[in-house]
mmCIF file of N, CA and C in Angstrom:
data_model
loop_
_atom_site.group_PDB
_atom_site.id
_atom_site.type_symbol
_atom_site.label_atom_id
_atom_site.label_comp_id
_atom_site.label_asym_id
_atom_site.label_seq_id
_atom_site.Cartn_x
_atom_site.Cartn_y
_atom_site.Cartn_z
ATOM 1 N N UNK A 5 -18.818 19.146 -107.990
ATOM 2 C CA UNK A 5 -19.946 18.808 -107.154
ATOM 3 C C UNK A 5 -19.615 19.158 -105.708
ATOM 4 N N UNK A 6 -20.544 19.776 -105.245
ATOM 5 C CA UNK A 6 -20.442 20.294 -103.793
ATOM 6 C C UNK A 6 -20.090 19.103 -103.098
ATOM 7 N N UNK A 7 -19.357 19.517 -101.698
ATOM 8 C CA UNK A 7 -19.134 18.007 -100.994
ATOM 9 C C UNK A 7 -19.222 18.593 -99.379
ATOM 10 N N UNK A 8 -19.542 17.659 -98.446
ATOM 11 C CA UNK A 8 -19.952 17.525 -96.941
ATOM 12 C C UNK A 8 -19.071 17.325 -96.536
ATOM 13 N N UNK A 9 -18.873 17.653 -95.306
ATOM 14 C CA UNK A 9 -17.944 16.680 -94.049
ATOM 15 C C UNK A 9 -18.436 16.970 -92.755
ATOM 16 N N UNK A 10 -19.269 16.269 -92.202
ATOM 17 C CA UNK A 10 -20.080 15.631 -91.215
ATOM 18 C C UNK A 10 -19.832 15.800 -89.845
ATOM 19 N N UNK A 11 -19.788 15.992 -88.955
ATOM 20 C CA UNK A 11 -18.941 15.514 -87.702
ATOM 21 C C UNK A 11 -20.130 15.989 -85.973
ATOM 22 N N UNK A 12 -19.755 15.063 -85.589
ATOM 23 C CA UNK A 12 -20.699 15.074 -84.217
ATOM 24 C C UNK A 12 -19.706 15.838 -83.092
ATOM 25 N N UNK A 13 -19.803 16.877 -82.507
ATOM 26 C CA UNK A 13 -18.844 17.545 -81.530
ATOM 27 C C UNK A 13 -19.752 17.372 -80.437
ATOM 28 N N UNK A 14 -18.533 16.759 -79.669
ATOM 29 C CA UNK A 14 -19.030 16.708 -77.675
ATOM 30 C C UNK A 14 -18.318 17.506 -76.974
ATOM 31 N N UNK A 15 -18.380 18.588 -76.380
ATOM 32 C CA UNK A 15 -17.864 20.052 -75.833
ATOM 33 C C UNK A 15 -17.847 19.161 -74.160
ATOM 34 N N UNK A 16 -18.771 18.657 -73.810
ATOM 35 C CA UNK A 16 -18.029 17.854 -72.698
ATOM 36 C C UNK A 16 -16.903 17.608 -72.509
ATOM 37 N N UNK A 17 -16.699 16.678 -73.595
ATOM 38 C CA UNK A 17 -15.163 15.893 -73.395
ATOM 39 C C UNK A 17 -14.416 16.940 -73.269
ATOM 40 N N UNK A 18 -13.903 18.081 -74.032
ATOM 41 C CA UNK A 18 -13.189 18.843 -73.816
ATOM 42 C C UNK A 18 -13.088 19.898 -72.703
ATOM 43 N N UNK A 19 -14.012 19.835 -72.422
ATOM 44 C CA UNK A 19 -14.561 21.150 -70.938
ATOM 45 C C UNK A 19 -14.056 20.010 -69.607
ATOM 46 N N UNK A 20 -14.495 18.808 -69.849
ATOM 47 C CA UNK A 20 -13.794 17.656 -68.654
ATOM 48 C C UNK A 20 -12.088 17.414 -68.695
ATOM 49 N N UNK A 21 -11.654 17.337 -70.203
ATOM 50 C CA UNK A 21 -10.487 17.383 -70.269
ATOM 51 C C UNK A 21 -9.248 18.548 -69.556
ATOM 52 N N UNK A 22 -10.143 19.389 -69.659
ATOM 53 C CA UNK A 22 -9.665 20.922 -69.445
ATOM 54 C C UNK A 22 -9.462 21.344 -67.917
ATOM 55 N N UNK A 23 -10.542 20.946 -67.443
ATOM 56 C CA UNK A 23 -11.028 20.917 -66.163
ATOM 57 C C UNK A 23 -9.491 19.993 -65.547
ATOM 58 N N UNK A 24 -9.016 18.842 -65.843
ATOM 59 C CA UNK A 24 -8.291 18.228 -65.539
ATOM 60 C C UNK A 24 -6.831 18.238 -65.680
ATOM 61 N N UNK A 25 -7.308 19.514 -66.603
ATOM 62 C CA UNK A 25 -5.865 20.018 -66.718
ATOM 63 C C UNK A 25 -5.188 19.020 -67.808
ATOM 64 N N UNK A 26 -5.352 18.764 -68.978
ATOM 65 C CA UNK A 26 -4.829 17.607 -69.826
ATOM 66 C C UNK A 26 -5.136 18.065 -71.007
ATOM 67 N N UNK A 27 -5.863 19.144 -71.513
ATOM 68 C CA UNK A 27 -6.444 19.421 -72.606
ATOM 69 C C UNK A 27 -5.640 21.375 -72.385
ATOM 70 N N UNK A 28 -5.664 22.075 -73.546
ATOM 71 C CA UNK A 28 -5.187 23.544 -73.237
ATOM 72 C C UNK A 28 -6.284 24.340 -73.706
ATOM 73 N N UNK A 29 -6.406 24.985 -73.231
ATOM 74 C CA UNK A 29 -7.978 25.920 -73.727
ATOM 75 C C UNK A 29 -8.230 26.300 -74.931
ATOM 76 N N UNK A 30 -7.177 25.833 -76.219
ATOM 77 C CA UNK A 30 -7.853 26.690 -77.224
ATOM 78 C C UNK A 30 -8.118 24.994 -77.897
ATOM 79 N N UNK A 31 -8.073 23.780 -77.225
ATOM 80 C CA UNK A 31 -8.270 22.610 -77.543
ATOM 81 C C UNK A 31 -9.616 22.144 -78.400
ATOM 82 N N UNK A 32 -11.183 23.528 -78.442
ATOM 83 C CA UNK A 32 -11.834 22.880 -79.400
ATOM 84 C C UNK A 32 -11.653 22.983 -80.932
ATOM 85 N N UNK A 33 -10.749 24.424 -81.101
ATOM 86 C CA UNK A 33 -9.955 24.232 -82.498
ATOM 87 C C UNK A 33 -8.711 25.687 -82.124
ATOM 88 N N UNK A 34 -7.731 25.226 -82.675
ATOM 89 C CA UNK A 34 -6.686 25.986 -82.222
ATOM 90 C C UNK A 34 -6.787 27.209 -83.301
ATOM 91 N N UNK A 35 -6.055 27.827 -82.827
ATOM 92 C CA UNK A 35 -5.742 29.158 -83.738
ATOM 93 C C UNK A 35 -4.915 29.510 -84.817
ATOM 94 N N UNK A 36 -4.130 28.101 -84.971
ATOM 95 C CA UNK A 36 -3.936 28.225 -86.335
ATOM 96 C C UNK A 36 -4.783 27.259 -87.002
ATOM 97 N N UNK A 37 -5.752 26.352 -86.521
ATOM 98 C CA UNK A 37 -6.790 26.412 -87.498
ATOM 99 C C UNK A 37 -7.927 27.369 -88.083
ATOM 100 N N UNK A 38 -7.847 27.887 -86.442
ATOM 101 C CA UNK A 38 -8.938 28.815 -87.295
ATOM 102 C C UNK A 38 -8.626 29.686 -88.622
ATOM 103 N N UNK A 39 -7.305 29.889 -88.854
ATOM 104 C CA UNK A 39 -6.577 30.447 -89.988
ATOM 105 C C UNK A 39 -6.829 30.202 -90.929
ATOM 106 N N UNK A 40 -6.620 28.608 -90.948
ATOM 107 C CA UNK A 40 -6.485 27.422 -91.979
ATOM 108 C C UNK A 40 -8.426 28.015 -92.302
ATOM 109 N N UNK A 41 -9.080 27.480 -91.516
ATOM 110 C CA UNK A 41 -10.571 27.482 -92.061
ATOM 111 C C UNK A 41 -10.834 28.956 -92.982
ATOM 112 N N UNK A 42 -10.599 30.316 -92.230
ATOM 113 C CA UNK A 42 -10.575 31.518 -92.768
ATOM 114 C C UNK A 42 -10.820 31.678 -94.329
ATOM 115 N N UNK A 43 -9.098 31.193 -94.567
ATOM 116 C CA UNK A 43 -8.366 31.356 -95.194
ATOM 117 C C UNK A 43 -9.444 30.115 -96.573
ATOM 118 N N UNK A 44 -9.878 29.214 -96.141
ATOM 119 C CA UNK A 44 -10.320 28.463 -97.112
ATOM 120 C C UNK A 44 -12.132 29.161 -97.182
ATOM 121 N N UNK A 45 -12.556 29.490 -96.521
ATOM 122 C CA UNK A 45 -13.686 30.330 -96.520
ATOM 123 C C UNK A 45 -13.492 31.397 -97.481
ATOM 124 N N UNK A 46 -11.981 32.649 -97.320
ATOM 125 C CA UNK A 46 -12.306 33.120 -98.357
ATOM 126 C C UNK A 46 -11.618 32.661 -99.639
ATOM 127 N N UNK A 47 -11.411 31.982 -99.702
ATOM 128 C CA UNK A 47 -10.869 31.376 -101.233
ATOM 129 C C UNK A 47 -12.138 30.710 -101.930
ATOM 130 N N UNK A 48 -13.282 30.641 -101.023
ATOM 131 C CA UNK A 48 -14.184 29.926 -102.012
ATOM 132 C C UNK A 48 -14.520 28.572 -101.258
ATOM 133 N N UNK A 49 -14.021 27.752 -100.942
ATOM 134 C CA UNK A 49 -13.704 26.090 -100.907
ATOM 135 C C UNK A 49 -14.622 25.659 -100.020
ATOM 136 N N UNK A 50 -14.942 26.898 -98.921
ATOM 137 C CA UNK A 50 -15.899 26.409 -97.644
ATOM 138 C C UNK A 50 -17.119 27.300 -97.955
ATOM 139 N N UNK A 51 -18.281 26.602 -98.302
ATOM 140 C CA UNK A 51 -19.560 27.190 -98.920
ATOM 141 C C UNK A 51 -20.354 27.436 -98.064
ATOM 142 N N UNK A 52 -20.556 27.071 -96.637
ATOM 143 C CA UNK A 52 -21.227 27.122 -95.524
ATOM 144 C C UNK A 52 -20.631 26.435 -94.304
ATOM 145 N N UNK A 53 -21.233 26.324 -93.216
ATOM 146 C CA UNK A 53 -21.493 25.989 -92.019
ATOM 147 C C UNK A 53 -22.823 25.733 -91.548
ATOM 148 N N UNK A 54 -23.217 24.920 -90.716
ATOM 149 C CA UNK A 54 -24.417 24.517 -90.381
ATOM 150 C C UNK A 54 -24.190 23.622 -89.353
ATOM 151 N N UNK A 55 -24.687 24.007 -87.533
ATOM 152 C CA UNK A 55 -24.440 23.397 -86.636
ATOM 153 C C UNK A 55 -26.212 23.137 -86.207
ATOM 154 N N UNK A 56 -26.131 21.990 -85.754
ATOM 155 C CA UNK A 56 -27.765 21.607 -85.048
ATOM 156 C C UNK A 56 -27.300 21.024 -84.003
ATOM 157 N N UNK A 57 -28.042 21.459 -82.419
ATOM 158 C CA UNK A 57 -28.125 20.895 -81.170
ATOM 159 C C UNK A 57 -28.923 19.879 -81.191
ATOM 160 N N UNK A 58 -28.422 18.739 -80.828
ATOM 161 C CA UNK A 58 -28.988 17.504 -80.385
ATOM 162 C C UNK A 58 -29.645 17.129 -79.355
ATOM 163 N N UNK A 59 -29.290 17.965 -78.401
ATOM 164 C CA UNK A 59 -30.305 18.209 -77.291
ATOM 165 C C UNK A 59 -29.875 17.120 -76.698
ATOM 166 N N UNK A 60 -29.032 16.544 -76.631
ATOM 167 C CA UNK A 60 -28.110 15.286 -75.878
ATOM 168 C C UNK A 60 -26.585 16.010 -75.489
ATOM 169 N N UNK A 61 -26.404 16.967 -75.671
ATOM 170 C CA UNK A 61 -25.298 17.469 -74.967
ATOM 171 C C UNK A 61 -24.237 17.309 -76.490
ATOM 172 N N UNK A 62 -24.865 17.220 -77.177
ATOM 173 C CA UNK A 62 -23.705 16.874 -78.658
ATOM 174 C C UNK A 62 -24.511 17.593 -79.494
ATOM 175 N N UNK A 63 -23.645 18.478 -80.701
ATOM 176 C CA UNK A 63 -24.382 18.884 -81.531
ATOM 177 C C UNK A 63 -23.523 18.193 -82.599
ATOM 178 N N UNK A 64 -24.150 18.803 -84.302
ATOM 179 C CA UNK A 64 -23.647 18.222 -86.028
ATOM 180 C C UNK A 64 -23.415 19.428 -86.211
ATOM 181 N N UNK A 65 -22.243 19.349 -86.627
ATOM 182 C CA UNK A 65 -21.258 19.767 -87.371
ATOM 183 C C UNK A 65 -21.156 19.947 -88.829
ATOM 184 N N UNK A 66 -21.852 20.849 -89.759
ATOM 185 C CA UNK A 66 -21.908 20.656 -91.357
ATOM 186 C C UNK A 66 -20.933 21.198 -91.769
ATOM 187 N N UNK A 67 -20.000 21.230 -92.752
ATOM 188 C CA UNK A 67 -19.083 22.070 -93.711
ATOM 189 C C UNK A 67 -19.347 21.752 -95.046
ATOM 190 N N UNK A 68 -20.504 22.655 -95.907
ATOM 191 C CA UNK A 68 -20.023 22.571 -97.106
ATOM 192 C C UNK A 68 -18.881 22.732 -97.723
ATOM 193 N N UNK A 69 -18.256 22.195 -98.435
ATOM 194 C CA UNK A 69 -17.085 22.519 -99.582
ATOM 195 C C UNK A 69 -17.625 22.349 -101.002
ATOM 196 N N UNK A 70 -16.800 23.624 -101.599
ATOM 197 C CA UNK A 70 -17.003 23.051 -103.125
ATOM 198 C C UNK A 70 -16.979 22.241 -103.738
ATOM 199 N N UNK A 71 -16.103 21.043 -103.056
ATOM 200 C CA UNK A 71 -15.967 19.973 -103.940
ATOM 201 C C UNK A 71 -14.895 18.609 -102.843
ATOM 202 N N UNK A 72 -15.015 17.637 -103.361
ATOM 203 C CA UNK A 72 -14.007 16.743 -102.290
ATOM 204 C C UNK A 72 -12.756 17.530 -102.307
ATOM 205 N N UNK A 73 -12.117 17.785 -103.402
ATOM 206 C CA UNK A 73 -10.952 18.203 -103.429
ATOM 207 C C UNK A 73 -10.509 19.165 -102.311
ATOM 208 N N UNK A 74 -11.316 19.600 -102.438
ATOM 209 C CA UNK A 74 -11.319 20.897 -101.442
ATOM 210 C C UNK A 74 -11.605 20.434 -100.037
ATOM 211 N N UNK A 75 -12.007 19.374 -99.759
ATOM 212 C CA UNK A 75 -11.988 18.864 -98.051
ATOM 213 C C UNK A 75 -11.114 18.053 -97.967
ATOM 214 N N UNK A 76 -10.656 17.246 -99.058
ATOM 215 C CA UNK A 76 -9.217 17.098 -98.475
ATOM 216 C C UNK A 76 -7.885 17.663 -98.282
ATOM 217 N N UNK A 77 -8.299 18.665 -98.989
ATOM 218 C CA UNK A 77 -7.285 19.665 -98.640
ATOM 219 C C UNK A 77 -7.449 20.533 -97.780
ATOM 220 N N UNK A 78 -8.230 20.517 -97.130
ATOM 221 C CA UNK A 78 -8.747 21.034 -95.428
ATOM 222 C C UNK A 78 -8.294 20.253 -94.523
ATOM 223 N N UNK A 79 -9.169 18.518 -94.513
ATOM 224 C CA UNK A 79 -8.172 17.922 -93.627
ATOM 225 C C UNK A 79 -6.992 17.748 -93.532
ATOM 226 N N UNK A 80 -6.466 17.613 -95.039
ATOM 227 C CA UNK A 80 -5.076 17.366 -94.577
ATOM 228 C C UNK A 80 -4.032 18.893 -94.238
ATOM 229 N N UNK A 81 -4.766 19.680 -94.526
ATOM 230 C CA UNK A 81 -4.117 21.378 -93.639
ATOM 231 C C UNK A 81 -4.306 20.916 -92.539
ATOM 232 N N UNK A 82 -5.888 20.486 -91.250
ATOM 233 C CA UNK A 82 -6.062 20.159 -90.341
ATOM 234 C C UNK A 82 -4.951 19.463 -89.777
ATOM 235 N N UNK A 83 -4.843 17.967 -90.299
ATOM 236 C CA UNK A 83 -3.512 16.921 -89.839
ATOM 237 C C UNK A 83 -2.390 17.300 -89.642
ATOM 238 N N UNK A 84 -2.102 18.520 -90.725
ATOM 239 C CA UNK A 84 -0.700 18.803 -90.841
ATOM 240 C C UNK A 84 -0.108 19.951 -89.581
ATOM 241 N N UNK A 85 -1.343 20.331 -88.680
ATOM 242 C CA UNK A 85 -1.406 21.245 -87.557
ATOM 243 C C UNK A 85 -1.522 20.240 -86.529
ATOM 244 N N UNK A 86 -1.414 19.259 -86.717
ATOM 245 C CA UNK A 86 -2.274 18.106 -85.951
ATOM 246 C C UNK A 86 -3.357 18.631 -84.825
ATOM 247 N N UNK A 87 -4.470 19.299 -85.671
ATOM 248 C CA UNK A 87 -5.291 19.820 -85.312
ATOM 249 C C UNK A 87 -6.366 18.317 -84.595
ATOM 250 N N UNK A 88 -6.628 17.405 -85.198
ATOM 251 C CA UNK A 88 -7.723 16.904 -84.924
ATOM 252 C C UNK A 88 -7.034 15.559 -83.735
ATOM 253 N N UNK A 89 -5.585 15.399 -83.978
ATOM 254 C CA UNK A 89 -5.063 15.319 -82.549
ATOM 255 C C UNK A 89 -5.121 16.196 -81.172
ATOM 256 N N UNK A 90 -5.073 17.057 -81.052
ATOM 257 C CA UNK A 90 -5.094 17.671 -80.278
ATOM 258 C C UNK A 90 -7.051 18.051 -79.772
ATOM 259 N N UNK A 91 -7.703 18.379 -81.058
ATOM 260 C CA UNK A 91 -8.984 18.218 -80.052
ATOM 261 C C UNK A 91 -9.995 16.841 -80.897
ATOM 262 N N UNK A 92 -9.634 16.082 -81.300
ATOM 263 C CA UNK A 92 -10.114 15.049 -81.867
ATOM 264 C C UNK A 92 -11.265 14.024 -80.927
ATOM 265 N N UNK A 93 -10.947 14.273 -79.534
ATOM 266 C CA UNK A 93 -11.431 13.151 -78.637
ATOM 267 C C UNK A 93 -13.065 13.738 -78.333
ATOM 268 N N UNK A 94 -12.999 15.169 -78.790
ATOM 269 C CA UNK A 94 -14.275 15.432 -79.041
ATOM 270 C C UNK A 94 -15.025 15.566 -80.541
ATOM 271 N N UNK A 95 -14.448 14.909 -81.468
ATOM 272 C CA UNK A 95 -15.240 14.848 -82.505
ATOM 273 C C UNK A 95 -15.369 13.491 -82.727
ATOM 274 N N UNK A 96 -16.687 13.167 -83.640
ATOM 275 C CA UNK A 96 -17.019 11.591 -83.633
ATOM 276 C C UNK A 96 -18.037 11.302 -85.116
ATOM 277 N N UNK A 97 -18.230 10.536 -85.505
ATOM 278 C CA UNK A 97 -19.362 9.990 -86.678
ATOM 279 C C UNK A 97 -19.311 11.044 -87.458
ATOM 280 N N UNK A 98 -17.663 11.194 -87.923
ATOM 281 C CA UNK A 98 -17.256 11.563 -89.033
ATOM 282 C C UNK A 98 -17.420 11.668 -90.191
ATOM 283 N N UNK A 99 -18.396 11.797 -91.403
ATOM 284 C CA UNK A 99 -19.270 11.356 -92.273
ATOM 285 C C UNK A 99 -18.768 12.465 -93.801
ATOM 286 N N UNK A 100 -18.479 11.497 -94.867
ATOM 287 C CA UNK A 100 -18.444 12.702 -96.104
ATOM 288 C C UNK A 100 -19.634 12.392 -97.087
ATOM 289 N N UNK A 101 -19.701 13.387 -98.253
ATOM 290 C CA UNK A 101 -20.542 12.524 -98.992
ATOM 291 C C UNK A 101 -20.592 13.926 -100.091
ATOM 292 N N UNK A 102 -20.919 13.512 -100.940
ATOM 293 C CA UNK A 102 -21.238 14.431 -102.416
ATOM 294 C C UNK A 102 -22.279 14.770 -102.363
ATOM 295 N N UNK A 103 -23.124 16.268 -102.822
ATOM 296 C CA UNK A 103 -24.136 16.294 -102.629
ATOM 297 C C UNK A 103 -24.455 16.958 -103.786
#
């Protein structure tokens, strides 16, 4: 069963962070995630993308996956880069679900 993972991104926080010199510029996802994502895109596991502006300065964040299995084995590739440490302070209302 296909599965979601949700997430609200605020490009503020990170553009303020940055600005301040506390954040490093590739802080909204680094470059070895972007690998990590690639790499699960072409294996199958990541079925889409789907971003909507909120028109509040925050947009949603969709990632289909094939299946839970397969997003937790995204996040935990993510963690293991400590990807969502490093730009985490801009993601928020984190949400999974089966669809």
């Amino acid at each position: 069963m296909a599965h979601t993972l949700t997430t609200t991104i605020t490009p503020d926080l990170i553009a303020e962070a940055h600005d301040a010199g506390t954040v490093a510029e590739d802080a909204i996802i680094s470059n070895e995630a972007i690998v990590i994502h690639e790499r699960f895109v072409s294996e199958g596991k990541v079925l889409d993308i789907t971003e909507t502006n909120n028109s509040d300065g925050t947009y949603q964040q969709v990632i289909k996956f094939l299946d839970s299995a397969a997003c937790d084995a995204y996040l935990a590739e993510m963690a293991s880069i400590n990807e969502f440490e490093t730009s985490g302070a801009s993601r928020s209302n984190q949400t999974r679900a089966d669809i």
